[in-house]
Amino acid sequence: MSAQRKIIIDTDPGQDDAVAILLALASPELEVLGITCVAGNVPLPLTEKNARVICELAGKPGTRVFAGCDAPLSRALVTAEHVHGKTGLDGIALPDPVMPLQAQHAVDFIIETLRAEAPGTVTLCPLGPLTNIATALQRAPDIASRIQSIVLMGGAYFEVGNITPAAEFNIYVDPEAAEIVFKCGAPIVVLPLDVTHKALTSRARVQGFRDIGGTLGEALASWTEFFERFDVAKYGHEGAPLHDPCVIGYLLAPELFAGRFINVEIETQSPLTLGMTVADWWGVTGRAPNALFLDQIDTPAFFEMLTRRIATLNAPAATAP
Ligand code: BDR
Ligand code: CA
């Protein structure tokens, strides 16, 4: 096997974050250096606990989980219990984790890791509000040039908003942090709602999860069944958009995705459009491109890979082809 790609997953689990983490932990091409947690879908004490629940479910209790920022840079925290439930992982009751939370703060871990590893060898995978990443960049500007890539779930252009008419949740919760990240100069890949609203579960796909068997299969199926009720009611979708797994899916199989390298700026002032990702899709501003903004996904191939990979966690001896 060629060298593994080193990643840090920055996350606020969240059922779709959970599926993303399982996909990463199931993929031999990826070395998960750590999972850094942030306040987002639910408050920080729940997101860090949920991350550990997920690692134990994956049979990977040695994974290092760090707690980070408990509130956005300069705003009150907005959460999404209306989507994810009170715990953030509603859908199935899983045991409290036994594995420890690391003592180090997530931001210190991100800085230390980027300084310790060879430049250009660590990819950051933000799946929640960008508070931890922006705080790290503010405290240690030297790390920006050492980042291989930031592959993040957030924003929207054609789909516009989900938490407000104009803004997607992860960017809306901490727009100042998003602005810092989008201006940092590191290569950025964005998996916006334009992609994730095409990565929808269906009855057959949820059955595919359940067929994995055991607690793992039941967790995947029940999480997505819980999570989909919100999007089915709101959008009339046939199932749940698996937003965050698209980030890991892109790392594993970028050929399943397509988009444009464009300029993306973040609205931080207007109360009406706060947190909007102003994406220059049509190249009308003359502003320099700073992000690969994706809008297409091969959904059947994505679900096939996701299900096949996660099933390997039920049989630790097996390797994913
Ligand atoms: C994003 O917001 C959260 O609710 C999901 O986990 C995802 O990261 C989608 O807007
Ligand atoms: Ca998330």
Short mmCIF file of C-alpha atoms and ligand atoms in Angstrom, two decimals:
data_model
loop_
_atom_site.label_atom_id
_atom_site.label_comp_id
_atom_site.label_asym_id
_atom_site.label_seq_id
_atom_site.Cartn_x
_atom_site.Cartn_y
_atom_site.Cartn_z
CA MET A 1 0.00 0.00 0.00
CA SER A 2 1.31 3.50 -0.80
CA ALA A 3 1.76 5.99 2.05
CA GLN A 4 -1.40 6.79 3.92
CA ARG A 5 -2.79 10.31 3.64
CA LYS A 6 -2.63 11.97 7.06
CA ILE A 7 -5.83 13.72 8.09
CA ILE A 8 -7.30 15.55 11.07
CA ILE A 9 -11.10 15.40 11.23
CA ASP A 10 -12.58 18.53 12.86
CA THR A 11 -16.17 17.75 13.73
CA ASP A 12 -19.39 18.37 15.68
CA PRO A 13 -21.14 14.94 15.60
CA GLY A 14 -24.01 14.87 14.38
CA GLN A 15 -25.26 11.71 12.63
CA ASP A 16 -23.73 12.66 9.28
CA ASP A 17 -20.43 13.51 10.97
CA ALA A 18 -20.61 10.05 12.54
CA VAL A 19 -20.94 8.36 9.16
CA ALA A 20 -18.01 10.42 7.87
CA ILE A 21 -15.84 9.38 10.81
CA LEU A 22 -16.76 5.71 10.30
CA LEU A 23 -15.87 5.96 6.60
CA ALA A 24 -12.48 7.49 7.44
CA LEU A 25 -11.72 4.91 10.13
CA ALA A 26 -12.66 2.15 7.68
CA SER A 27 -10.32 3.38 4.95
CA PRO A 28 -6.75 2.08 4.91
CA GLU A 29 -5.59 4.92 2.65
CA LEU A 30 -6.22 7.41 5.46
CA GLU A 31 -4.33 7.86 8.70
CA VAL A 32 -6.59 9.68 11.15
CA LEU A 33 -4.05 11.57 13.26
CA GLY A 34 -6.79 12.85 15.52
CA ILE A 35 -10.40 13.89 15.77
CA THR A 36 -10.83 17.46 17.00
CA CYS A 37 -14.25 18.44 18.28
CA VAL A 38 -16.00 21.77 18.15
CA ALA A 39 -19.33 23.14 19.31
CA GLY A 40 -21.89 23.09 16.50
CA ASN A 41 -24.79 20.72 16.03
CA VAL A 42 -24.81 20.33 19.81
CA PRO A 43 -22.61 21.85 22.56
CA LEU A 44 -18.98 20.73 22.93
CA PRO A 45 -19.44 18.28 25.85
CA LEU A 46 -21.76 16.29 23.58
CA THR A 47 -19.72 16.53 20.39
CA GLU A 48 -16.54 15.25 22.08
CA LYS A 49 -18.48 12.49 23.81
CA ASN A 50 -20.19 11.52 20.55
CA ALA A 51 -16.85 11.37 18.74
CA ARG A 52 -15.64 8.83 21.30
CA VAL A 53 -18.89 6.84 21.04
CA ILE A 54 -18.32 6.63 17.27
CA CYS A 55 -14.67 5.53 17.60
CA GLU A 56 -15.71 2.76 19.98
CA LEU A 57 -18.50 1.70 17.63
CA ALA A 58 -15.88 1.48 14.88
CA GLY A 59 -13.73 -0.73 17.10
CA LYS A 60 -11.01 1.98 17.09
CA PRO A 61 -10.77 3.11 20.73
CA GLY A 62 -7.12 4.06 20.23
CA THR A 63 -8.14 7.01 18.04
CA ARG A 64 -7.18 10.30 19.68
CA VAL A 65 -10.12 12.63 20.34
CA PHE A 66 -9.59 16.25 21.43
CA ALA A 67 -12.03 18.88 22.68
CA GLY A 68 -11.68 22.33 21.15
CA CYS A 69 -13.61 25.57 21.13
CA ASP A 70 -16.97 25.64 22.92
CA ALA A 71 -18.27 28.78 21.17
CA PRO A 72 -17.76 30.69 17.93
CA LEU A 73 -15.04 33.38 17.75
CA SER A 74 -17.32 36.32 18.48
CA ARG A 75 -20.93 35.15 18.55
CA ALA A 76 -23.28 33.09 20.67
CA LEU A 77 -23.43 29.43 19.67
CA VAL A 78 -26.33 28.34 17.45
CA THR A 79 -27.06 24.60 17.62
CA ALA A 80 -29.17 22.22 15.52
CA GLU A 81 -31.02 19.89 17.89
CA HIS A 82 -34.04 20.33 15.60
CA VAL A 83 -32.14 18.25 13.04
CA HIS A 84 -29.90 15.97 15.09
CA GLY A 85 -31.92 15.52 18.30
CA LYS A 86 -30.99 16.36 21.88
CA THR A 87 -27.85 14.24 21.98
CA GLY A 88 -26.70 15.04 18.44
CA LEU A 89 -26.68 11.31 17.76
CA ASP A 90 -30.36 10.51 18.30
CA GLY A 91 -31.67 7.39 16.56
CA ILE A 92 -30.09 4.60 18.59
CA ALA A 93 -28.95 4.39 22.20
CA LEU A 94 -25.24 3.53 22.37
CA PRO A 95 -23.13 2.99 25.51
CA ASP A 96 -21.22 5.88 27.04
CA PRO A 97 -17.60 5.81 25.89
CA VAL A 98 -14.84 4.35 28.00
CA MET A 99 -11.91 5.56 25.89
CA PRO A 100 -10.35 8.78 27.22
CA LEU A 101 -10.62 12.30 25.89
CA GLN A 102 -7.12 13.65 25.24
CA ALA A 103 -5.97 16.29 27.74
CA GLN A 104 -4.57 18.59 25.04
CA HIS A 105 -6.80 21.31 23.58
CA ALA A 106 -7.81 20.58 19.97
CA VAL A 107 -6.34 23.87 18.73
CA ASP A 108 -2.97 23.09 20.28
CA PHE A 109 -3.08 19.62 18.75
CA ILE A 110 -3.78 21.06 15.28
CA ILE A 111 -0.91 23.57 15.58
CA GLU A 112 1.55 21.07 17.04
CA THR A 113 0.72 18.42 14.43
CA LEU A 114 1.08 20.77 11.48
CA ARG A 115 4.44 21.96 12.81
CA ALA A 116 5.68 18.44 13.56
CA GLU A 117 4.70 16.72 10.31
CA ALA A 118 6.48 17.45 7.03
CA PRO A 119 5.04 20.50 5.24
CA GLY A 120 2.23 19.65 2.83
CA THR A 121 1.44 16.25 4.33
CA VAL A 122 -1.55 16.92 6.61
CA THR A 123 -5.08 17.47 5.31
CA LEU A 124 -7.68 19.14 7.53
CA CYS A 125 -11.24 17.86 7.19
CA PRO A 126 -13.65 20.29 8.86
CA LEU A 127 -17.19 18.91 9.18
CA GLY A 128 -18.59 21.61 11.47
CA PRO A 129 -18.21 25.31 12.22
CA LEU A 130 -14.66 26.47 11.47
CA THR A 131 -13.86 27.83 14.95
CA ASN A 132 -11.03 25.41 15.82
CA ILE A 133 -9.31 25.79 12.46
CA ALA A 134 -9.58 29.60 12.46
CA THR A 135 -8.32 29.81 16.04
CA ALA A 136 -5.32 27.68 15.10
CA LEU A 137 -4.61 29.91 12.07
CA GLN A 138 -4.93 33.07 14.18
CA ARG A 139 -2.59 31.79 16.89
CA ALA A 140 -0.05 30.24 14.54
CA PRO A 141 -0.17 31.87 11.09
CA ASP A 142 2.90 29.81 10.08
CA ILE A 143 0.77 26.66 9.86
CA ALA A 144 -1.19 27.91 6.81
CA SER A 145 1.65 27.15 4.41
CA ARG A 146 2.16 23.69 5.96
CA ILE A 147 -1.43 22.48 5.29
CA GLN A 148 -1.72 20.03 2.39
CA SER A 149 -5.36 20.90 1.85
CA ILE A 150 -8.52 21.88 3.72
CA VAL A 151 -11.42 19.73 2.48
CA LEU A 152 -14.53 21.02 4.19
CA MET A 153 -18.29 20.61 4.27
CA GLY A 154 -19.94 24.00 4.26
CA GLY A 155 -21.66 26.67 2.24
CA ALA A 156 -23.84 26.58 -0.85
CA TYR A 157 -24.35 28.45 -4.08
CA PHE A 158 -27.28 27.10 -6.12
CA GLU A 159 -28.93 25.61 -3.02
CA VAL A 160 -28.34 28.85 -1.05
CA GLY A 161 -29.16 28.20 2.63
CA ASN A 162 -30.44 25.60 5.07
CA ILE A 163 -30.28 27.37 8.45
CA THR A 164 -31.34 30.73 6.97
CA PRO A 165 -32.57 31.48 3.43
CA ALA A 166 -29.01 32.56 2.58
CA ALA A 167 -26.62 30.51 4.72
CA GLU A 168 -25.57 26.92 5.32
CA PHE A 169 -25.29 25.88 8.99
CA ASN A 170 -21.53 25.33 9.41
CA ILE A 171 -20.62 28.69 7.89
CA TYR A 172 -23.51 30.55 9.54
CA VAL A 173 -22.56 29.44 13.06
CA ASP A 174 -19.12 31.06 12.82
CA PRO A 175 -18.83 33.31 9.75
CA GLU A 176 -15.78 35.16 11.13
CA ALA A 177 -13.98 31.82 11.44
CA ALA A 178 -15.00 30.86 7.92
CA GLU A 179 -13.67 34.15 6.60
CA ILE A 180 -10.27 33.48 8.21
CA VAL A 181 -10.16 29.99 6.71
CA PHE A 182 -11.18 31.04 3.19
CA LYS A 183 -8.54 33.79 3.23
CA CYS A 184 -5.71 31.69 4.71
CA GLY A 185 -4.03 30.79 1.42
CA ALA A 186 -4.05 26.99 1.89
CA PRO A 187 -5.62 24.88 -0.89
CA ILE A 188 -9.35 24.56 -0.13
CA VAL A 189 -11.94 22.11 -1.44
CA VAL A 190 -15.58 22.86 -0.57
CA LEU A 191 -18.35 20.25 -0.39
CA PRO A 192 -21.37 22.58 -0.26
CA LEU A 193 -25.09 21.79 -0.10
CA ASP A 194 -24.99 21.77 -3.92
CA VAL A 195 -23.21 18.42 -3.63
CA THR A 196 -24.57 17.10 -0.36
CA HIS A 197 -28.22 17.57 -1.34
CA LYS A 198 -27.46 15.06 -4.11
CA ALA A 199 -26.01 12.52 -1.65
CA LEU A 200 -29.44 11.38 -0.45
CA THR A 201 -30.34 8.19 1.33
CA SER A 202 -33.20 6.10 -0.03
CA ARG A 203 -35.08 3.11 1.38
CA ALA A 204 -32.73 0.77 -0.48
CA ARG A 205 -29.62 2.61 0.71
CA VAL A 206 -30.77 2.55 4.34
CA GLN A 207 -31.51 -1.17 3.96
CA GLY A 208 -27.97 -1.54 2.62
CA PHE A 209 -26.70 0.04 5.86
CA ARG A 210 -28.89 -2.26 7.96
CA ASP A 211 -27.63 -5.29 6.04
CA ILE A 212 -24.11 -4.52 7.32
CA GLY A 213 -25.46 -6.17 10.44
CA GLY A 214 -24.71 -5.86 14.14
CA THR A 215 -24.85 -2.65 16.13
CA LEU A 216 -22.86 -0.90 13.41
CA GLY A 217 -25.47 -1.58 10.71
CA GLU A 218 -28.32 -0.73 13.06
CA ALA A 219 -26.63 2.53 14.10
CA LEU A 220 -26.10 3.65 10.51
CA ALA A 221 -29.67 2.82 9.54
CA SER A 222 -31.27 4.37 12.64
CA TRP A 223 -29.16 7.53 12.50
CA THR A 224 -30.05 8.17 8.89
CA GLU A 225 -33.72 7.34 9.51
CA PHE A 226 -33.77 9.84 12.38
CA PHE A 227 -31.86 12.52 10.50
CA GLU A 228 -33.90 12.22 7.29
CA ARG A 229 -37.23 13.19 8.87
CA PHE A 230 -36.11 16.82 8.93
CA ASP A 231 -35.05 17.02 5.27
CA VAL A 232 -37.97 14.95 4.01
CA ALA A 233 -40.39 17.36 5.72
CA LYS A 234 -38.52 20.49 4.69
CA TYR A 235 -37.36 19.77 1.16
CA GLY A 236 -39.51 16.83 0.11
CA HIS A 237 -36.30 14.87 -0.46
CA GLU A 238 -36.62 11.11 -0.57
CA GLY A 239 -34.07 10.73 2.23
CA ALA A 240 -31.32 12.33 4.25
CA PRO A 241 -28.41 14.21 2.71
CA LEU A 242 -25.17 12.66 3.97
CA HIS A 243 -23.37 16.00 4.04
CA ASP A 244 -20.18 15.27 5.94
CA PRO A 245 -19.34 11.83 4.44
CA CYS A 246 -18.90 13.65 1.11
CA VAL A 247 -15.67 15.15 2.51
CA ILE A 248 -14.15 11.74 3.18
CA GLY A 249 -15.65 10.39 -0.05
CA TYR A 250 -13.82 13.13 -1.95
CA LEU A 251 -10.49 12.21 -0.34
CA LEU A 252 -10.96 8.56 -1.28
CA ALA A 253 -12.40 9.00 -4.77
CA PRO A 254 -12.12 12.57 -6.10
CA GLU A 255 -13.16 11.31 -9.54
CA LEU A 256 -16.71 10.91 -8.20
CA PHE A 257 -16.98 14.71 -7.80
CA ALA A 258 -16.77 17.75 -10.07
CA GLY A 259 -16.89 21.51 -9.67
CA ARG A 260 -15.08 24.76 -10.39
CA PHE A 261 -12.03 26.52 -8.97
CA ILE A 262 -13.50 29.90 -8.06
CA ASN A 263 -13.42 32.79 -5.61
CA VAL A 264 -15.47 32.28 -2.46
CA GLU A 265 -15.98 35.04 0.12
CA ILE A 266 -17.96 34.93 3.33
CA GLU A 267 -20.61 37.49 4.34
CA THR A 268 -19.93 38.57 7.93
CA GLN A 269 -21.93 41.82 8.19
CA SER A 270 -25.43 41.74 6.77
CA PRO A 271 -28.07 40.42 9.18
CA LEU A 272 -30.04 39.28 6.14
CA THR A 273 -27.34 37.18 4.51
CA LEU A 274 -24.94 36.48 7.39
CA GLY A 275 -22.76 33.42 6.69
CA MET A 276 -23.55 33.29 2.98
CA THR A 277 -20.79 31.81 0.83
CA VAL A 278 -20.58 34.35 -1.98
CA ALA A 279 -19.31 32.02 -4.68
CA ASP A 280 -18.18 33.64 -7.94
CA TRP A 281 -19.41 30.67 -9.98
CA TRP A 282 -19.70 32.71 -13.17
CA GLY A 283 -16.38 34.53 -12.77
CA VAL A 284 -17.89 38.00 -12.75
CA THR A 285 -15.82 39.66 -10.01
CA GLY A 286 -12.23 39.32 -11.17
CA ARG A 287 -11.34 38.19 -7.62
CA ALA A 288 -8.67 35.49 -7.44
CA PRO A 289 -9.96 31.91 -7.09
CA ASN A 290 -9.31 30.47 -3.62
CA ALA A 291 -11.36 27.25 -3.53
CA LEU A 292 -12.39 24.25 -5.56
CA PHE A 293 -16.18 24.50 -5.12
CA LEU A 294 -17.86 21.21 -6.00
CA ASP A 295 -21.39 20.80 -7.30
CA GLN A 296 -21.53 17.28 -8.79
CA ILE A 297 -21.35 13.79 -7.29
CA ASP A 298 -21.78 10.27 -8.66
CA THR A 299 -24.30 9.34 -5.96
CA PRO A 300 -24.71 5.58 -6.64
CA ALA A 301 -20.92 5.07 -6.68
CA PHE A 302 -20.56 7.14 -3.51
CA PHE A 303 -23.12 5.06 -1.59
CA GLU A 304 -21.64 1.81 -2.88
CA MET A 305 -18.18 2.83 -1.61
CA LEU A 306 -19.53 4.15 1.70
CA THR A 307 -21.49 1.00 2.51
CA ARG A 308 -18.78 -1.41 1.38
CA ARG A 309 -16.08 0.41 3.33
CA ILE A 310 -18.01 0.77 6.58
CA ALA A 311 -19.00 -2.91 6.44
CA THR A 312 -15.30 -3.78 6.82
CA LEU A 313 -15.42 -2.37 10.37
CA ASN A 314 -17.58 -5.37 11.28
CA ALA A 315 -14.79 -7.70 10.14
CA PRO A 316 -11.49 -6.16 11.30
CA ALA A 317 -9.38 -8.73 9.45
CA ALA A 318 -10.83 -7.74 6.08
CA THR A 319 -9.24 -5.03 3.93
CA ALA A 320 -11.24 -2.71 1.75
CA PRO A 321 -10.52 -3.35 -1.93
C1 BDR B 1 -23.95 20.65 8.09
O1 BDR B 1 -24.58 21.08 9.28
C2 BDR B 1 -24.71 20.03 10.20
O2 BDR B 1 -26.00 19.97 10.68
C3 BDR B 1 -24.28 18.76 9.48
O3 BDR B 1 -23.57 17.92 10.37
C4 BDR B 1 -23.41 19.26 8.36
O4 BDR B 1 -22.05 19.36 8.77
C5 BDR B 1 -24.97 20.71 6.97
O5 BDR B 1 -25.42 22.01 6.80
CA CA B 2 -21.22 18.38 10.87
#
